[in-house]
Amino acid sequence: MNIGNLLRYAAMALVFSLVAGCASMPMASLQDDESAKRFPVRPDKALIYLYRNEVFGAAIPISVSLDGQMAGQTGSKTFFLWEVSPGRHQLSSHAENVSTIEIDAAPGKNYYVWQEIKMGLFMARSQLHQVDEATGRAGVMECKLLAMANGAKVPQPAASAKSERDPKRDLEDLRDLLPAKRDPAKGLNDLQGVLPQK
């Protein structure tokens, strides 16, 4: 077999794998996507976000695993989210190469990993980079949440989140509502349930 035919078969195989890969990226619900973008870490857990916000290699799916368990495949402008127990966790990106990063997760913290896509010899390569919170949040906000292959649920905000509301912000919100009431005392009584309790 000559080199021209070999390259032609390799290109066809790549096209078929791309089509199959694109079809195998199930998206999470809009509600789960919105919840994940509130960054709802619980005090006894940690969250790990892996995002891919590049358009380079957009059609090429890249497989991702956490602690040896396959989560699924990323595409352009997508992200995964894991809620984990504190301790060491290994995140891997499986392409022409395998890029691995270890995260020593502390309770109550969010971690952000950017999946960079690079050109490889026969297919795409990837590189994982842990980034700071501001960079990570901005990257996640550009992307859409992927559903986990194992059906894991998206973490929801902790029940104690209401107690962490900012009283100053609540009062500013109420200040806007009070002028609409003819009797301010009655307005305050109506809004009493909204005010944070001590």
CSV table of N, CA and C in Angstrom, one decimal, residues 22-189:
chain,number,residue,atom,x,y,z
A,22,CYS,N,-18.8,13.7,18.0
A,22,CYS,CA,-19.7,14.8,18.2
A,22,CYS,C,-21.0,14.3,18.6
A,23,ALA,N,-21.5,13.2,18.2
A,23,ALA,CA,-22.8,12.7,18.5
A,23,ALA,C,-22.8,12.1,19.9
A,24,SER,N,-21.6,11.9,20.5
A,24,SER,CA,-21.6,11.2,21.8
A,24,SER,C,-21.3,12.2,23.0
A,25,MET,N,-21.6,13.5,22.7
A,25,MET,CA,-21.4,14.5,23.8
A,25,MET,C,-22.8,15.0,24.3
A,26,PRO,N,-23.4,14.3,25.2
A,26,PRO,CA,-24.7,14.7,25.7
A,26,PRO,C,-24.5,16.0,26.6
A,27,MET,N,-25.4,16.9,26.5
A,27,MET,CA,-25.3,18.2,27.3
A,27,MET,C,-26.2,18.0,28.5
A,28,ALA,N,-25.8,18.7,29.6
A,28,ALA,CA,-26.7,18.8,30.8
A,28,ALA,C,-27.8,19.7,30.5
A,29,SER,N,-28.8,19.7,31.4
A,29,SER,CA,-30.0,20.6,31.2
A,29,SER,C,-29.5,22.0,31.5
A,30,LEU,N,-30.4,22.9,31.0
A,30,LEU,CA,-30.1,24.4,31.1
A,30,LEU,C,-30.1,24.7,32.6
A,31,GLN,N,-31.0,24.1,33.4
A,31,GLN,CA,-31.0,24.3,34.8
A,31,GLN,C,-29.7,23.9,35.5
A,32,ASP,N,-29.2,22.7,35.1
A,32,ASP,CA,-27.9,22.3,35.7
A,32,ASP,C,-26.8,23.2,35.3
A,33,ASP,N,-26.8,23.6,34.0
A,33,ASP,CA,-25.8,24.6,33.6
A,33,ASP,C,-25.8,25.9,34.4
A,34,GLU,N,-27.0,26.4,34.6
A,34,GLU,CA,-27.1,27.6,35.4
A,34,GLU,C,-26.6,27.4,36.9
A,35,SER,N,-27.0,26.3,37.4
A,35,SER,CA,-26.6,25.9,38.8
A,35,SER,C,-25.1,25.8,38.9
A,36,ALA,N,-24.5,25.1,38.0
A,36,ALA,CA,-23.0,25.0,38.0
A,36,ALA,C,-22.3,26.3,37.9
A,37,LYS,N,-22.9,27.3,37.2
A,37,LYS,CA,-22.3,28.6,37.0
A,37,LYS,C,-22.5,29.5,38.2
A,38,ARG,N,-23.2,29.0,39.3
A,38,ARG,CA,-23.2,29.7,40.6
A,38,ARG,C,-22.1,29.3,41.5
A,39,PHE,N,-21.3,28.3,41.0
A,39,PHE,CA,-20.1,27.8,41.7
A,39,PHE,C,-20.4,27.4,43.2
A,40,PRO,N,-21.4,26.5,43.3
A,40,PRO,CA,-22.0,26.2,44.6
A,40,PRO,C,-21.3,25.2,45.5
A,41,VAL,N,-20.0,25.5,45.9
A,41,VAL,CA,-19.3,24.5,46.7
A,41,VAL,C,-19.8,24.4,48.1
A,42,ARG,N,-19.9,23.2,48.6
A,42,ARG,CA,-20.3,22.9,50.0
A,42,ARG,C,-19.1,23.0,50.9
A,43,PRO,N,-19.2,23.3,52.2
A,43,PRO,CA,-18.1,23.4,53.1
A,43,PRO,C,-17.3,22.2,53.3
A,44,ASP,N,-17.9,21.0,53.1
A,44,ASP,CA,-17.2,19.7,53.3
A,44,ASP,C,-16.7,19.1,52.0
A,45,LYS,N,-16.9,19.7,50.9
A,45,LYS,CA,-16.6,19.2,49.6
A,45,LYS,C,-15.7,20.2,48.8
A,46,ALA,N,-15.3,19.8,47.6
A,46,ALA,CA,-14.6,20.7,46.7
A,46,ALA,C,-15.2,20.4,45.3
A,47,LEU,N,-15.1,21.4,44.5
A,47,LEU,CA,-15.6,21.3,43.1
A,47,LEU,C,-14.4,21.4,42.2
A,48,ILE,N,-14.4,20.6,41.1
A,48,ILE,CA,-13.3,20.7,40.1
A,48,ILE,C,-14.1,20.9,38.8
A,49,TYR,N,-13.7,22.0,38.2
A,49,TYR,CA,-14.2,22.4,36.8
A,49,TYR,C,-13.1,22.2,35.8
A,50,LEU,N,-13.5,21.4,34.7
A,50,LEU,CA,-12.6,21.3,33.6
A,50,LEU,C,-13.3,21.9,32.4
A,51,TYR,N,-12.7,23.0,31.8
A,51,TYR,CA,-13.4,23.6,30.7
A,51,TYR,C,-12.5,23.7,29.5
A,52,ARG,N,-13.1,23.8,28.4
A,52,ARG,CA,-12.5,23.9,27.0
A,52,ARG,C,-13.1,25.0,26.3
A,53,ASN,N,-12.6,26.2,26.3
A,53,ASN,CA,-13.2,27.3,25.7
A,53,ASN,C,-12.6,27.8,24.4
A,54,GLU,N,-11.7,26.9,23.8
A,54,GLU,CA,-11.1,27.3,22.5
A,54,GLU,C,-12.0,26.9,21.4
A,55,VAL,N,-11.8,27.5,20.2
A,55,VAL,CA,-12.5,27.0,19.0
A,55,VAL,C,-11.5,26.2,18.2
A,56,PHE,N,-10.2,26.3,18.5
A,56,PHE,CA,-9.2,25.4,17.8
A,56,PHE,C,-9.6,24.0,18.0
A,57,GLY,N,-9.6,23.2,16.9
A,57,GLY,CA,-10.0,21.8,17.1
A,57,GLY,C,-11.4,21.5,17.5
A,58,ALA,N,-12.3,22.5,17.2
A,58,ALA,CA,-13.7,22.4,17.7
A,58,ALA,C,-14.4,21.1,17.5
A,59,ALA,N,-14.2,20.5,16.4
A,59,ALA,CA,-14.9,19.3,16.0
A,59,ALA,C,-14.3,18.0,16.6
A,60,ILE,N,-13.2,18.1,17.3
A,60,ILE,CA,-12.5,17.0,17.8
A,60,ILE,C,-12.8,16.7,19.3
A,61,PRO,N,-13.5,15.6,19.6
A,61,PRO,CA,-13.9,15.3,20.9
A,61,PRO,C,-12.6,14.7,21.7
A,62,ILE,N,-12.5,15.2,22.9
A,62,ILE,CA,-11.3,14.7,23.8
A,62,ILE,C,-11.9,14.1,25.0
A,63,SER,N,-11.5,12.8,25.3
A,63,SER,CA,-12.0,12.1,26.4
A,63,SER,C,-11.3,12.6,27.7
A,64,VAL,N,-12.1,12.6,28.8
A,64,VAL,CA,-11.7,13.1,30.1
A,64,VAL,C,-12.0,12.1,31.2
A,65,SER,N,-11.1,11.9,32.1
A,65,SER,CA,-11.4,11.0,33.3
A,65,SER,C,-11.0,11.7,34.6
A,66,LEU,N,-11.6,11.3,35.7
A,66,LEU,CA,-11.2,11.8,37.0
A,66,LEU,C,-11.0,10.5,37.8
A,67,ASP,N,-9.8,10.4,38.4
A,67,ASP,CA,-9.5,9.3,39.3
A,67,ASP,C,-9.8,7.9,38.6
A,68,GLY,N,-9.4,7.9,37.3
A,68,GLY,CA,-9.6,6.7,36.5
A,68,GLY,C,-11.0,6.4,36.0
A,69,GLN,N,-12.0,7.2,36.3
A,69,GLN,CA,-13.3,7.0,35.9
A,69,GLN,C,-13.7,7.9,34.7
A,70,MET,N,-14.0,7.4,33.6
A,70,MET,CA,-14.3,8.2,32.4
A,70,MET,C,-15.6,9.0,32.6
A,71,ALA,N,-15.4,10.3,32.3
A,71,ALA,CA,-16.6,11.2,32.5
A,71,ALA,C,-17.3,11.4,31.1
A,72,GLY,N,-16.6,11.4,30.0
A,72,GLY,CA,-17.1,11.6,28.7
A,72,GLY,C,-16.1,12.4,27.9
A,73,GLN,N,-16.6,13.1,26.9
A,73,GLN,CA,-15.8,13.8,26.0
A,73,GLN,C,-16.1,15.3,25.9
A,74,THR,N,-15.1,16.1,25.8
A,74,THR,CA,-15.3,17.6,25.7
A,74,THR,C,-15.3,17.9,24.2
A,75,GLY,N,-16.0,19.0,23.9
A,75,GLY,CA,-16.0,19.6,22.6
A,75,GLY,C,-15.7,21.1,22.8
A,76,SER,N,-15.7,21.9,21.8
A,76,SER,CA,-15.4,23.3,21.9
A,76,SER,C,-16.5,24.0,22.8
A,77,LYS,N,-16.1,24.8,23.7
A,77,LYS,CA,-17.0,25.6,24.5
A,77,LYS,C,-17.9,24.7,25.4
A,78,THR,N,-17.3,23.7,26.0
A,78,THR,CA,-18.0,22.8,27.0
A,78,THR,C,-17.1,22.7,28.2
A,79,PHE,N,-17.8,22.2,29.3
A,79,PHE,CA,-17.1,22.0,30.6
A,79,PHE,C,-17.7,20.8,31.3
A,80,PHE,N,-16.9,20.2,32.2
A,80,PHE,CA,-17.3,19.2,33.1
A,80,PHE,C,-17.2,19.8,34.5
A,81,LEU,N,-18.0,19.2,35.5
A,81,LEU,CA,-18.0,19.6,36.9
A,81,LEU,C,-18.1,18.4,37.7
A,82,TRP,N,-17.1,18.2,38.7
A,82,TRP,CA,-17.1,17.1,39.7
A,82,TRP,C,-17.2,17.7,41.1
A,83,GLU,N,-18.0,17.1,41.9
A,83,GLU,CA,-18.0,17.4,43.3
A,83,GLU,C,-17.2,16.3,44.0
A,84,VAL,N,-16.1,16.6,44.7
A,84,VAL,CA,-15.2,15.6,45.2
A,84,VAL,C,-15.0,15.8,46.7
A,85,SER,N,-14.5,14.7,47.4
A,85,SER,CA,-14.1,14.8,48.8
A,85,SER,C,-12.8,15.4,48.8
A,86,PRO,N,-12.4,16.1,49.9
A,86,PRO,CA,-11.1,16.7,50.1
A,86,PRO,C,-10.0,15.6,49.9
A,87,GLY,N,-8.9,16.0,49.4
A,87,GLY,CA,-7.8,15.0,49.1
A,87,GLY,C,-7.3,15.1,47.7
A,88,ARG,N,-6.4,14.2,47.4
A,88,ARG,CA,-5.7,14.2,46.0
A,88,ARG,C,-6.6,13.5,45.0
A,89,HIS,N,-6.7,14.2,43.8
A,89,HIS,CA,-7.5,13.7,42.7
A,89,HIS,C,-6.7,13.9,41.4
A,90,GLN,N,-6.8,12.9,40.5
A,90,GLN,CA,-6.1,12.9,39.3
A,90,GLN,C,-7.0,13.1,38.1
A,91,LEU,N,-6.8,14.2,37.4
A,91,LEU,CA,-7.6,14.5,36.2
A,91,LEU,C,-6.8,14.2,35.0
A,92,SER,N,-7.4,13.5,34.0
A,92,SER,CA,-6.6,13.1,32.8
A,92,SER,C,-7.4,13.5,31.5
A,93,SER,N,-6.7,13.9,30.5
A,93,SER,CA,-7.2,14.2,29.2
A,93,SER,C,-6.6,13.3,28.2
A,94,HIS,N,-7.4,12.5,27.5
A,94,HIS,CA,-7.0,11.4,26.7
A,94,HIS,C,-7.1,11.8,25.2
A,95,ALA,N,-6.0,12.1,24.5
A,95,ALA,CA,-6.0,12.4,23.1
A,95,ALA,C,-4.9,11.6,22.5
A,96,GLU,N,-4.2,12.2,21.5
A,96,GLU,CA,-3.0,11.5,21.0
A,96,GLU,C,-2.0,11.2,22.1
A,97,ASN,N,-2.0,12.1,23.1
A,97,ASN,CA,-1.2,12.0,24.3
A,97,ASN,C,-2.2,11.9,25.5
A,98,VAL,N,-1.7,11.6,26.7
A,98,VAL,CA,-2.5,11.6,27.9
A,98,VAL,C,-1.9,12.7,28.8
A,99,SER,N,-2.6,13.8,29.0
A,99,SER,CA,-2.2,14.9,29.9
A,99,SER,C,-2.8,14.7,31.3
A,100,THR,N,-2.1,14.7,32.3
A,100,THR,CA,-2.6,14.4,33.7
A,100,THR,C,-2.2,15.6,34.6
A,101,ILE,N,-3.1,15.9,35.5
A,101,ILE,CA,-2.8,16.9,36.5
A,101,ILE,C,-3.4,16.4,37.8
A,102,GLU,N,-2.7,16.7,38.9
A,102,GLU,CA,-3.1,16.3,40.2
A,102,GLU,C,-3.6,17.5,41.0
A,103,ILE,N,-4.7,17.4,41.6
A,103,ILE,CA,-5.3,18.5,42.4
A,103,ILE,C,-5.4,18.0,43.9
A,104,ASP,N,-4.8,18.7,44.8
A,104,ASP,CA,-5.0,18.4,46.2
A,104,ASP,C,-6.1,19.3,46.7
A,105,ALA,N,-7.3,18.7,46.7
A,105,ALA,CA,-8.5,19.5,47.0
A,105,ALA,C,-8.7,19.8,48.5
A,106,ALA,N,-9.0,21.0,48.8
A,106,ALA,CA,-9.3,21.4,50.2
A,106,ALA,C,-10.8,21.6,50.3
A,107,PRO,N,-11.4,21.4,51.5
A,107,PRO,CA,-12.8,21.5,51.6
A,107,PRO,C,-13.2,23.0,51.4
A,108,GLY,N,-14.4,23.2,50.7
A,108,GLY,CA,-14.9,24.5,50.5
A,108,GLY,C,-14.3,25.3,49.4
A,109,LYS,N,-13.5,24.6,48.6
A,109,LYS,CA,-12.8,25.4,47.5
A,109,LYS,C,-13.2,24.9,46.1
A,110,ASN,N,-13.1,25.8,45.1
A,110,ASN,CA,-13.3,25.4,43.7
A,110,ASN,C,-12.0,25.4,43.0
A,111,TYR,N,-11.8,24.5,42.1
A,111,TYR,CA,-10.6,24.3,41.3
A,111,TYR,C,-10.9,24.4,39.8
A,112,TYR,N,-10.1,25.0,39.0
A,112,TYR,CA,-10.4,25.2,37.6
A,112,TYR,C,-9.2,24.7,36.8
A,113,VAL,N,-9.5,23.9,35.8
A,113,VAL,CA,-8.5,23.3,34.9
A,113,VAL,C,-8.9,23.6,33.5
A,114,TRP,N,-8.0,24.2,32.7
A,114,TRP,CA,-8.2,24.6,31.3
A,114,TRP,C,-7.6,23.4,30.5
A,115,GLN,N,-8.5,22.9,29.6
A,115,GLN,CA,-8.0,21.9,28.6
A,115,GLN,C,-7.6,22.6,27.3
A,116,GLU,N,-6.3,22.7,27.1
A,116,GLU,CA,-5.8,23.3,25.9
A,116,GLU,C,-5.7,22.2,24.8
A,117,ILE,N,-6.0,22.6,23.6
A,117,ILE,CA,-6.0,21.7,22.4
A,117,ILE,C,-4.8,22.1,21.5
A,118,LYS,N,-4.0,21.1,21.1
A,118,LYS,CA,-2.8,21.4,20.3
A,118,LYS,C,-2.9,20.4,19.1
A,119,MET,N,-2.1,20.8,18.1
A,119,MET,CA,-1.9,19.9,16.9
A,119,MET,C,-1.0,18.7,17.3
A,120,GLY,N,-1.4,17.5,16.8
A,120,GLY,CA,-0.6,16.4,17.0
A,120,GLY,C,-0.1,15.8,15.7
A,121,LEU,N,0.5,14.7,15.7
A,121,LEU,CA,1.0,14.0,14.5
A,121,LEU,C,-0.1,13.5,13.6
A,122,PHE,N,-1.0,12.7,14.3
A,122,PHE,CA,-2.1,12.1,13.6
A,122,PHE,C,-3.5,12.6,14.0
A,123,MET,N,-3.6,13.1,15.2
A,123,MET,CA,-4.8,13.6,15.8
A,123,MET,C,-4.4,14.7,16.8
A,124,ALA,N,-5.4,15.3,17.4
A,124,ALA,CA,-5.2,16.4,18.4
A,124,ALA,C,-4.5,15.9,19.6
A,125,ARG,N,-3.7,16.8,20.2
A,125,ARG,CA,-3.1,16.6,21.5
A,125,ARG,C,-3.8,17.5,22.5
A,126,SER,N,-3.6,17.3,23.8
A,126,SER,CA,-4.2,18.2,24.7
A,126,SER,C,-3.2,18.4,25.9
A,127,GLN,N,-3.4,19.5,26.6
A,127,GLN,CA,-2.6,19.8,27.7
A,127,GLN,C,-3.5,20.4,28.8
A,128,LEU,N,-3.4,19.9,30.0
A,128,LEU,CA,-4.2,20.5,31.1
A,128,LEU,C,-3.4,21.5,31.9
A,129,HIS,N,-4.1,22.6,32.3
A,129,HIS,CA,-3.4,23.7,33.1
A,129,HIS,C,-4.4,24.1,34.2
A,130,GLN,N,-3.9,24.0,35.4
A,130,GLN,CA,-4.7,24.6,36.5
A,130,GLN,C,-4.6,26.1,36.5
A,131,VAL,N,-5.7,26.8,36.6
A,131,VAL,CA,-5.7,28.3,36.5
A,131,VAL,C,-6.3,28.9,37.7
A,132,ASP,N,-6.1,30.2,37.9
A,132,ASP,CA,-6.7,30.9,39.1
A,132,ASP,C,-8.2,31.0,39.0
A,133,GLU,N,-8.8,31.4,40.1
A,133,GLU,CA,-10.3,31.4,40.1
A,133,GLU,C,-10.9,32.4,39.1
A,134,ALA,N,-10.3,33.6,39.0
A,134,ALA,CA,-10.9,34.6,38.1
A,134,ALA,C,-10.8,34.1,36.6
A,135,THR,N,-9.7,33.5,36.2
A,135,THR,CA,-9.5,33.0,34.9
A,135,THR,C,-10.5,31.8,34.7
A,136,GLY,N,-10.6,30.9,35.6
A,136,GLY,CA,-11.4,29.7,35.5
A,136,GLY,C,-12.9,30.1,35.4
A,137,ARG,N,-13.3,31.0,36.3
A,137,ARG,CA,-14.8,31.3,36.3
A,137,ARG,C,-15.1,32.0,34.9
A,138,ALA,N,-14.3,32.8,34.4
A,138,ALA,CA,-14.5,33.5,33.1
A,138,ALA,C,-14.6,32.4,32.0
A,139,GLY,N,-13.7,31.5,32.0
A,139,GLY,CA,-13.7,30.4,31.0
A,139,GLY,C,-14.9,29.5,31.1
A,140,VAL,N,-15.3,29.2,32.3
A,140,VAL,CA,-16.5,28.3,32.5
A,140,VAL,C,-17.8,29.1,32.0
A,141,MET,N,-17.8,30.4,32.2
A,141,MET,CA,-19.0,31.2,31.8
A,141,MET,C,-19.2,31.2,30.3
A,142,GLU,N,-18.1,31.0,29.6
A,142,GLU,CA,-18.1,30.9,28.1
A,142,GLU,C,-18.6,29.6,27.5
A,143,CYS,N,-18.7,28.6,28.4
A,143,CYS,CA,-19.0,27.2,28.0
A,143,CYS,C,-20.3,26.7,28.4
A,144,LYS,N,-20.7,25.5,27.9
A,144,LYS,CA,-21.9,24.8,28.3
A,144,LYS,C,-21.6,23.5,29.1
A,145,LEU,N,-22.4,23.2,30.1
A,145,LEU,CA,-22.1,22.0,30.9
A,145,LEU,C,-22.5,20.7,30.1
A,146,LEU,N,-21.5,19.8,30.2
A,146,LEU,CA,-21.7,18.4,29.7
A,146,LEU,C,-22.3,17.5,30.7
A,147,ALA,N,-23.2,16.6,30.3
A,147,ALA,CA,-23.7,15.5,31.2
A,147,ALA,C,-22.6,14.5,31.4
A,148,MET,N,-22.5,14.0,32.6
A,148,MET,CA,-21.5,13.0,32.9
A,148,MET,C,-21.9,11.6,32.3
A,149,ALA,N,-21.0,10.9,31.8
A,149,ALA,CA,-21.3,9.6,31.2
A,149,ALA,C,-21.8,8.6,32.3
A,150,ASN,N,-21.4,8.8,33.6
A,150,ASN,CA,-21.9,7.9,34.6
A,150,ASN,C,-23.2,8.4,35.3
A,151,GLY,N,-23.8,9.5,34.7
A,151,GLY,CA,-25.0,10.0,35.3
A,151,GLY,C,-24.9,10.8,36.5
A,152,ALA,N,-23.7,11.2,37.0
A,152,ALA,CA,-23.6,12.0,38.2
A,152,ALA,C,-24.3,13.3,38.1
A,153,LYS,N,-24.9,13.7,39.2
A,153,LYS,CA,-25.7,14.9,39.3
A,153,LYS,C,-24.9,16.1,39.5
A,154,VAL,N,-25.4,17.2,39.1
A,154,VAL,CA,-24.7,18.5,39.3
A,154,VAL,C,-24.9,19.0,40.7
A,155,PRO,N,-23.8,19.4,41.4
A,155,PRO,CA,-24.0,19.9,42.8
A,155,PRO,C,-24.9,21.1,42.9
A,156,GLN,N,-25.8,21.1,43.9
A,156,GLN,CA,-26.7,22.2,44.1
A,156,GLN,C,-26.1,23.1,45.2
A,157,PRO,N,-26.5,24.4,45.3
A,157,PRO,CA,-26.1,25.2,46.4
A,157,PRO,C,-26.5,24.6,47.7
A,158,ALA,N,-25.6,24.8,48.7
A,158,ALA,CA,-25.9,24.2,50.1
A,158,ALA,C,-27.1,24.9,50.7
A,159,ALA,N,-27.8,24.2,51.5
A,159,ALA,CA,-29.0,24.7,52.2
A,159,ALA,C,-28.7,25.9,53.0
A,160,SER,N,-27.4,26.0,53.5
A,160,SER,CA,-27.0,27.1,54.4
A,160,SER,C,-26.7,28.4,53.6
A,161,ALA,N,-26.9,28.3,52.2
A,161,ALA,CA,-26.5,29.5,51.4
A,161,ALA,C,-27.4,30.7,51.8
A,162,LYS,N,-28.6,30.5,52.2
A,162,LYS,CA,-29.5,31.6,52.6
A,162,LYS,C,-28.9,32.4,53.7
A,163,SER,N,-28.3,31.8,54.7
A,163,SER,CA,-27.7,32.4,55.8
A,163,SER,C,-26.5,33.3,55.5
A,164,GLU,N,-26.0,33.1,54.3
A,164,GLU,CA,-24.8,33.8,53.9
A,164,GLU,C,-25.1,35.0,53.0
A,165,ARG,N,-26.4,35.4,53.0
A,165,ARG,CA,-26.8,36.6,52.2
A,165,ARG,C,-26.2,37.8,52.8
A,166,ASP,N,-26.0,38.8,52.0
A,166,ASP,CA,-25.4,40.1,52.4
A,166,ASP,C,-26.5,41.0,52.8
A,167,PRO,N,-26.6,41.3,54.1
A,167,PRO,CA,-27.7,42.2,54.6
A,167,PRO,C,-27.7,43.5,53.9
A,168,LYS,N,-26.6,44.1,53.6
A,168,LYS,CA,-26.5,45.4,53.0
A,168,LYS,C,-27.2,45.3,51.6
A,169,ARG,N,-26.9,44.3,50.9
A,169,ARG,CA,-27.5,44.1,49.5
A,169,ARG,C,-29.0,43.9,49.7
A,170,ASP,N,-29.5,43.2,50.7
A,170,ASP,CA,-30.9,43.0,50.9
A,170,ASP,C,-31.6,44.3,51.2
A,171,LEU,N,-30.9,45.2,52.0
A,171,LEU,CA,-31.5,46.4,52.3
A,171,LEU,C,-31.6,47.4,51.1
A,172,GLU,N,-30.6,47.3,50.2
A,172,GLU,CA,-30.6,48.1,49.0
A,172,GLU,C,-31.7,47.7,48.1
A,173,ASP,N,-31.9,46.3,48.0
A,173,ASP,CA,-33.0,45.8,47.2
A,173,ASP,C,-34.4,46.3,47.7
A,174,LEU,N,-34.5,46.3,49.1
A,174,LEU,CA,-35.8,46.7,49.7
A,174,LEU,C,-36.0,48.2,49.5
A,175,ARG,N,-35.0,49.0,49.6
A,175,ARG,CA,-35.1,50.4,49.4
A,175,ARG,C,-35.8,50.8,48.1
A,176,ASP,N,-35.5,49.9,47.0
A,176,ASP,CA,-36.1,50.2,45.7
A,176,ASP,C,-37.6,49.8,45.8
A,177,LEU,N,-38.0,48.9,46.6
A,177,LEU,CA,-39.4,48.4,46.7
A,177,LEU,C,-40.3,49.3,47.5
A,178,LEU,N,-39.8,49.9,48.6
A,178,LEU,CA,-40.6,50.7,49.6
A,178,LEU,C,-41.3,51.9,49.0
A,179,PRO,N,-40.7,52.7,48.1
A,179,PRO,CA,-41.4,53.9,47.6
A,179,PRO,C,-42.7,53.5,46.8
A,180,ALA,N,-42.8,52.3,46.4
A,180,ALA,CA,-44.0,51.9,45.7
A,180,ALA,C,-45.2,51.7,46.6
A,181,LYS,N,-44.9,51.6,47.9
A,181,LYS,CA,-46.0,51.4,48.9
A,181,LYS,C,-46.5,52.8,49.4
A,182,ARG,N,-47.9,52.9,49.6
A,182,ARG,CA,-48.4,54.1,50.1
A,182,ARG,C,-48.2,54.3,51.6
A,183,ASP,N,-48.2,53.2,52.3
A,183,ASP,CA,-48.0,53.2,53.7
A,183,ASP,C,-46.7,52.4,54.0
A,184,PRO,N,-45.6,53.1,54.3
A,184,PRO,CA,-44.3,52.5,54.5
A,184,PRO,C,-44.3,51.4,55.6
A,185,ALA,N,-45.1,51.7,56.7
A,185,ALA,CA,-45.1,50.7,57.8
A,185,ALA,C,-45.8,49.4,57.3
A,186,LYS,N,-46.8,49.5,56.5
A,186,LYS,CA,-47.5,48.3,55.9
A,186,LYS,C,-46.5,47.6,55.0
A,187,GLY,N,-45.7,48.4,54.2
A,187,GLY,CA,-44.7,47.8,53.3
A,187,GLY,C,-43.7,47.0,54.0
A,188,LEU,N,-43.2,47.6,55.1
A,188,LEU,CA,-42.2,46.9,55.9
A,188,LEU,C,-42.8,45.5,56.5
A,189,ASN,N,-44.0,45.6,56.9
A,189,ASN,CA,-44.6,44.3,57.4
A,189,ASN,C,-44.7,43.3,56.3
